[in-house]
Tab-separated table of C-alpha atoms in Angstrom:
chain	number	residue	atom	x	y	z
A	1	UNK	CA	-0.133	-0.050	0.194
A	2	UNK	CA	1.311	3.348	-0.946
A	3	UNK	CA	-1.012	6.254	0.081
A	4	UNK	CA	0.602	9.588	0.692
A	5	UNK	CA	-0.439	12.550	2.594
A	6	UNK	CA	-0.040	15.623	0.422
A	7	UNK	CA	2.502	17.335	3.158
A	8	UNK	CA	4.869	14.400	2.952
A	9	UNK	CA	4.816	14.228	-0.736
A	10	UNK	CA	5.617	18.137	-0.949
A	11	UNK	CA	8.638	17.594	1.272
A	12	UNK	CA	10.076	14.472	-0.862
A	13	UNK	CA	10.815	15.167	-4.668
A	14	UNK	CA	9.499	12.522	-6.900
A	15	UNK	CA	12.268	10.158	-7.957
A	16	UNK	CA	10.204	8.503	-10.517
A	17	UNK	CA	7.827	10.393	-11.899
A	18	UNK	CA	4.361	8.450	-12.718
A	19	UNK	CA	3.608	7.609	-15.934
A	20	UNK	CA	-0.298	6.734	-15.790
A	21	UNK	CA	-2.250	9.317	-13.746
A	22	UNK	CA	-6.064	9.166	-12.909
A	23	UNK	CA	-7.037	12.786	-11.642
A	24	UNK	CA	-10.171	12.910	-9.520
A	25	UNK	CA	-11.152	16.632	-9.523
A	26	UNK	CA	-11.538	19.373	-12.216
A	27	UNK	CA	-9.034	21.548	-10.667
A	28	UNK	CA	-6.665	18.739	-10.378
A	29	UNK	CA	-6.856	17.935	-13.919
A	30	UNK	CA	-7.038	21.352	-15.026
A	31	UNK	CA	-3.713	22.048	-13.233
A	32	UNK	CA	-2.212	18.929	-14.726
A	33	UNK	CA	-2.843	20.214	-18.081
A	34	UNK	CA	-1.360	23.596	-17.211
A	35	UNK	CA	2.184	21.891	-16.438
A	36	UNK	CA	1.905	20.350	-19.679
A	37	UNK	CA	1.282	16.614	-18.336
A	38	UNK	CA	-1.982	15.641	-20.299
A	39	UNK	CA	-0.247	13.177	-21.690
A	40	UNK	CA	0.438	11.187	-18.820
A	41	UNK	CA	-3.603	11.050	-17.854
A	42	UNK	CA	-4.927	8.111	-18.465
A	43	UNK	CA	-8.652	8.932	-16.786
A	44	UNK	CA	-10.555	11.474	-15.607
A	45	UNK	CA	-13.713	12.378	-13.656
A	46	UNK	CA	-16.913	14.007	-14.687
A	47	UNK	CA	-15.927	17.153	-13.276
A	48	UNK	CA	-12.822	17.606	-15.505
A	49	UNK	CA	-14.136	20.012	-17.803
A	50	UNK	CA	-11.481	22.026	-18.406
A	51	UNK	CA	-9.683	21.951	-20.954
A	52	UNK	CA	-12.622	21.236	-22.536
A	53	UNK	CA	-10.781	18.313	-24.300
A	54	UNK	CA	-9.719	16.420	-21.218
A	55	UNK	CA	-13.201	14.664	-20.536
A	56	UNK	CA	-14.136	14.215	-24.282
A	57	UNK	CA	-10.477	12.795	-25.029
A	58	UNK	CA	-9.608	10.790	-21.639
A	59	UNK	CA	-11.394	7.796	-20.165
A	60	UNK	CA	-14.088	8.808	-17.924
A	61	UNK	CA	-14.504	6.981	-14.139
A	62	UNK	CA	-17.081	8.745	-12.982
A	63	UNK	CA	-18.241	11.804	-10.666
A	64	UNK	CA	-15.220	12.015	-7.988
A	65	UNK	CA	-17.277	11.447	-4.943
A	66	UNK	CA	-18.592	8.335	-6.268
A	67	UNK	CA	-16.009	6.744	-8.294
A	68	UNK	CA	-15.741	3.035	-8.860
A	69	UNK	CA	-12.317	1.769	-7.611
A	70	UNK	CA	-12.860	-1.000	-10.326
A	71	UNK	CA	-12.965	1.265	-13.315
A	72	UNK	CA	-10.013	3.274	-12.173
A	73	UNK	CA	-8.123	0.068	-11.370
A	74	UNK	CA	-8.851	-0.490	-15.111
A	75	UNK	CA	-6.678	2.007	-16.473
A	76	UNK	CA	-4.078	0.410	-14.446
A	77	UNK	CA	-2.768	4.144	-13.043
A	78	UNK	CA	0.636	4.464	-11.418
A	79	UNK	CA	-0.659	7.246	-9.412
A	80	UNK	CA	-4.122	8.806	-8.427
A	81	UNK	CA	-4.235	12.443	-7.625
A	82	UNK	CA	-7.856	12.940	-5.812
A	83	UNK	CA	-9.362	15.977	-4.330
A	84	UNK	CA	-10.105	15.182	-0.579
A	85	UNK	CA	-13.499	15.259	-0.863
A	86	UNK	CA	-13.528	12.304	-3.373
A	87	UNK	CA	-14.782	8.736	-2.478
A	88	UNK	CA	-16.482	6.968	-1.135
A	89	UNK	CA	-13.930	5.801	1.510
A	90	UNK	CA	-14.407	2.107	0.031
A	91	UNK	CA	-12.703	2.848	-3.113
A	92	UNK	CA	-9.909	4.888	-1.901
A	93	UNK	CA	-9.146	1.948	0.545
A	94	UNK	CA	-9.854	-0.370	-2.300
A	95	UNK	CA	-7.199	1.357	-4.243
A	96	UNK	CA	-4.618	1.843	-1.155
A	97	UNK	CA	-4.884	-2.245	-0.849
A	98	UNK	CA	-4.265	-2.683	-4.469
A	99	UNK	CA	-0.826	-1.275	-3.944
A	100	UNK	CA	-1.752	1.763	-6.274
A	101	UNK	CA	-0.281	5.390	-5.295
A	102	UNK	CA	-3.196	7.465	-3.906
A	103	UNK	CA	-2.360	11.436	-3.336
A	104	UNK	CA	-5.301	13.473	-1.625
A	105	UNK	CA	-5.374	17.145	-2.175
A	106	UNK	CA	-6.778	18.871	0.682
A	107	UNK	CA	-9.306	21.604	-0.106
A	108	UNK	CA	-7.735	25.026	1.126
A	109	UNK	CA	-10.069	27.867	-0.617
A	110	UNK	CA	-7.478	30.427	-0.703
A	111	UNK	CA	-4.573	32.273	-2.843
A	112	UNK	CA	-1.989	30.155	-0.621
A	113	UNK	CA	-3.980	27.097	-1.315
A	114	UNK	CA	-3.990	27.350	-4.744
A	115	UNK	CA	-0.345	28.325	-5.147
A	116	UNK	CA	0.228	25.075	-2.910
A	117	UNK	CA	-1.581	23.067	-4.530
A	118	UNK	CA	0.052	23.885	-8.011
A	119	UNK	CA	3.486	23.081	-5.958
A	120	UNK	CA	2.623	20.126	-5.017
A	121	UNK	CA	1.287	18.826	-8.275
A	122	UNK	CA	4.560	19.731	-9.420
A	123	UNK	CA	6.555	17.657	-7.161
A	124	UNK	CA	4.252	14.865	-7.486
A	125	UNK	CA	4.740	14.594	-11.340
A	126	UNK	CA	8.408	16.096	-11.303
A	127	UNK	CA	7.599	19.203	-13.118
A	128	UNK	CA	8.898	21.485	-10.254
A	129	UNK	CA	10.282	24.245	-12.400
A	130	UNK	CA	6.867	24.351	-14.748
A	131	UNK	CA	4.662	24.625	-11.508
A	132	UNK	CA	6.970	27.493	-9.772
A	133	UNK	CA	6.886	29.448	-12.760
A	134	UNK	CA	2.958	28.524	-13.010
A	135	UNK	CA	2.274	29.614	-9.065
A	136	UNK	CA	4.317	32.839	-9.680
A	137	UNK	CA	1.841	33.738	-12.262
A	138	UNK	CA	-1.155	32.527	-10.213
A	139	UNK	CA	0.535	34.557	-7.218
A	140	UNK	CA	0.718	37.974	-9.078
A	141	UNK	CA	-2.737	37.721	-10.661
A	142	UNK	CA	-3.552	37.423	-6.557
A	143	UNK	CA	-1.912	40.344	-6.276
A	144	UNK	CA	-3.517	42.623	-8.605
A	145	UNK	CA	-6.774	41.439	-7.579
A	146	UNK	CA	-5.789	42.760	-3.705
A	147	UNK	CA	-4.862	45.687	-5.649
A	148	UNK	CA	-8.397	46.411	-6.814
A	149	UNK	CA	-10.103	45.190	-3.550
A	150	UNK	CA	-8.010	47.893	-1.980
A	151	UNK	CA	-10.153	50.324	-4.332
A	152	UNK	CA	-13.618	49.462	-2.616
A	153	UNK	CA	-15.222	51.362	-0.155
A	154	UNK	CA	-18.737	50.053	-0.049
A	155	UNK	CA	-18.729	46.371	-0.295
A	156	UNK	CA	-21.210	44.436	-2.381
A	157	UNK	CA	-23.888	41.931	-0.627
A	158	UNK	CA	-23.674	38.799	-2.490
A	159	UNK	CA	-25.916	35.925	-2.581
A	160	UNK	CA	-24.537	32.868	-3.910
A	161	UNK	CA	-27.331	30.146	-5.563
A	162	UNK	CA	-25.958	26.798	-6.207
A	163	UNK	CA	-29.261	25.287	-7.228
A	164	UNK	CA	-32.981	26.326	-7.488
A	165	UNK	CA	-34.884	22.995	-5.769
A	166	UNK	CA	-38.414	23.094	-5.898
A	167	UNK	CA	-38.567	26.937	-6.541
A	168	UNK	CA	-36.398	27.371	-3.651
A	169	UNK	CA	-32.387	28.477	-3.413
A	170	UNK	CA	-30.092	26.274	-2.183
A	171	UNK	CA	-27.224	29.078	-1.294
A	172	UNK	CA	-23.777	29.064	-0.224
A	173	UNK	CA	-22.907	29.672	3.545
A	174	UNK	CA	-19.650	30.193	5.036
A	175	UNK	CA	-16.710	27.713	4.602
A	176	UNK	CA	-17.332	27.215	0.797
A	177	UNK	CA	-15.758	27.607	-2.394
A	178	UNK	CA	-18.566	30.179	-3.414
A	179	UNK	CA	-17.875	32.314	-0.064
A	180	UNK	CA	-14.537	32.344	-0.656
A	181	UNK	CA	-14.804	33.224	-4.403
A	182	UNK	CA	-17.024	35.949	-2.906
A	183	UNK	CA	-14.477	37.649	-0.569
A	184	UNK	CA	-11.935	36.992	-3.157
A	185	UNK	CA	-13.894	39.502	-5.610
A	186	UNK	CA	-14.278	42.018	-2.710
A	187	UNK	CA	-17.864	41.037	-1.668
A	188	UNK	CA	-19.695	40.132	1.199
A	189	UNK	CA	-21.635	36.629	1.436
A	190	UNK	CA	-24.987	37.663	2.773
A	191	UNK	CA	-25.326	33.913	3.653
A	192	UNK	CA	-24.467	33.839	7.292
A	193	UNK	CA	-24.964	31.702	10.267
A	194	UNK	CA	-24.586	28.603	8.655
A	195	UNK	CA	-21.463	26.276	7.127
A	196	UNK	CA	-22.058	24.841	3.700
A	197	UNK	CA	-25.229	24.848	1.552
A	198	UNK	CA	-28.358	25.095	2.568
A	199	UNK	CA	-32.052	26.346	1.520
A	200	UNK	CA	-32.694	29.843	2.670
A	201	UNK	CA	-35.966	31.179	3.679
A	202	UNK	CA	-37.841	33.924	1.558
A	203	UNK	CA	-37.904	36.073	4.737
A	204	UNK	CA	-33.860	35.354	5.030
A	205	UNK	CA	-33.257	36.665	1.352
A	206	UNK	CA	-35.574	39.600	2.005
A	207	UNK	CA	-33.865	40.583	5.256
A	208	UNK	CA	-30.693	40.077	3.319
A	209	UNK	CA	-30.906	42.418	0.922
A	210	UNK	CA	-28.314	41.614	-1.582
A	211	UNK	CA	-27.012	43.691	-4.357
A	212	UNK	CA	-26.288	41.126	-6.948
A	213	UNK	CA	-27.047	36.983	-6.921
A	214	UNK	CA	-24.598	34.906	-8.615
A	215	UNK	CA	-24.938	31.494	-10.471
A	216	UNK	CA	-23.132	28.920	-11.934
A	217	UNK	CA	-23.984	29.199	-15.959
A	218	UNK	CA	-23.589	25.532	-16.111
A	219	UNK	CA	-26.204	23.939	-18.499
A	220	UNK	CA	-28.889	26.689	-18.850
A	221	UNK	CA	-29.172	29.163	-15.923
A	222	UNK	CA	-32.235	30.803	-15.197
A	223	UNK	CA	-33.009	34.259	-16.690
A	224	UNK	CA	-32.537	37.067	-14.554
A	225	UNK	CA	-36.424	37.529	-14.585
A	226	UNK	CA	-37.242	34.199	-13.406
A	227	UNK	CA	-35.084	35.095	-10.327
A	228	UNK	CA	-36.174	38.358	-9.627
A	229	UNK	CA	-39.685	37.646	-10.117
A	230	UNK	CA	-39.591	35.227	-7.412
A	231	UNK	CA	-41.421	36.711	-3.879
A	232	UNK	CA	-38.468	36.616	-2.017
A	233	UNK	CA	-36.172	38.459	-4.254
A	234	UNK	CA	-38.821	41.225	-5.815
A	235	UNK	CA	-37.768	43.799	-3.022
A	236	UNK	CA	-34.009	43.650	-3.137
A	237	UNK	CA	-31.531	45.745	-4.872
A	238	UNK	CA	-30.657	43.030	-6.925
A	239	UNK	CA	-33.699	42.764	-8.610
A	240	UNK	CA	-34.252	46.673	-8.785
A	241	UNK	CA	-31.311	46.588	-11.051
A	242	UNK	CA	-31.239	43.122	-12.651
A	243	UNK	CA	-27.794	42.208	-11.321
A	244	UNK	CA	-27.555	38.798	-11.862
A	245	UNK	CA	-23.919	37.124	-12.330
A	246	UNK	CA	-23.643	33.767	-14.209
A	247	UNK	CA	-20.322	32.140	-15.016
A	248	UNK	CA	-18.941	28.361	-15.517
A	249	UNK	CA	-18.746	26.541	-12.627
A	250	UNK	CA	-15.323	25.010	-12.470
A	251	UNK	CA	-14.696	28.360	-13.659
A	252	UNK	CA	-15.668	30.198	-10.623
A	253	UNK	CA	-15.512	27.161	-8.162
A	254	UNK	CA	-12.728	25.441	-8.726
A	255	UNK	CA	-9.638	26.881	-6.992
A	256	UNK	CA	-7.032	26.260	-9.815
A	257	UNK	CA	-4.733	28.103	-12.036
A	258	UNK	CA	-7.778	30.373	-13.379
A	259	UNK	CA	-8.992	31.642	-10.096
A	260	UNK	CA	-7.108	34.666	-10.030
A	261	UNK	CA	-8.971	35.794	-13.413
A	262	UNK	CA	-12.551	34.653	-12.539
A	263	UNK	CA	-12.608	36.323	-9.320
A	264	UNK	CA	-11.101	39.463	-11.252
A	265	UNK	CA	-14.221	38.598	-13.828
A	266	UNK	CA	-16.596	38.572	-10.551
A	267	UNK	CA	-14.912	41.626	-9.158
A	268	UNK	CA	-15.733	43.082	-12.672
A	269	UNK	CA	-19.376	42.366	-12.228
A	270	UNK	CA	-19.788	43.763	-8.619
A	271	UNK	CA	-17.965	47.119	-9.356
A	272	UNK	CA	-18.367	48.133	-12.777
A	273	UNK	CA	-17.013	51.699	-11.937
A	274	UNK	CA	-13.344	50.026	-10.710
A	275	UNK	CA	-10.682	49.202	-12.528
């Protein structure tokens, strides 16, 4: 069994870079492509939507939170790199018992977390120099973002809707990638008082008075009129000014190399007068 903690791997240079990698997590796949390691990827999960060729060209092992160990093992990987939420645990355990190296990367929705993810993946794949260059570029992007945030005098109040369920919004609370990207873009998440994702009552939305509503653009997101005609939103500043922002889910919440640009795009939507 060779199950390696990310922190240990980060401290130990890869002596023999893996030649057959299965990536379980969209940001992991995206980063491996950015490091030029796509030729070593032999399987990806269904969230690996960027670059678009990844899911089209590579064998699909299913959703990373519900993958089959047998499907992964059939690809004969020498390394499986998985997001910390990958599972089920029985599948992870089966991989380990099959003597496949498994590296699990922790979720860390910060600028430092993105840079650490890039550095760790560079270490795992023997591409430390490329990773250092990419991490530097990403760090510069976050620094530019911090400069933009310093220009904000009155922060936008933002509600992030993950999905509509039975006509009610499932929103992002604290500790989520959505909460983190709102903060990076200089906004304030109005869904406070709970962690994770939860349906929000009409009364709570009215009381929160969001200036902007953010949604993911995967599939066909609702038109502004569909959201703002709901009783919970009719009296909000977001409805008064038609401020609904829809962006690609992985781009917005993946916390990969494109995160600085995604947060800048969100910043531009929050503060169209600031550059």
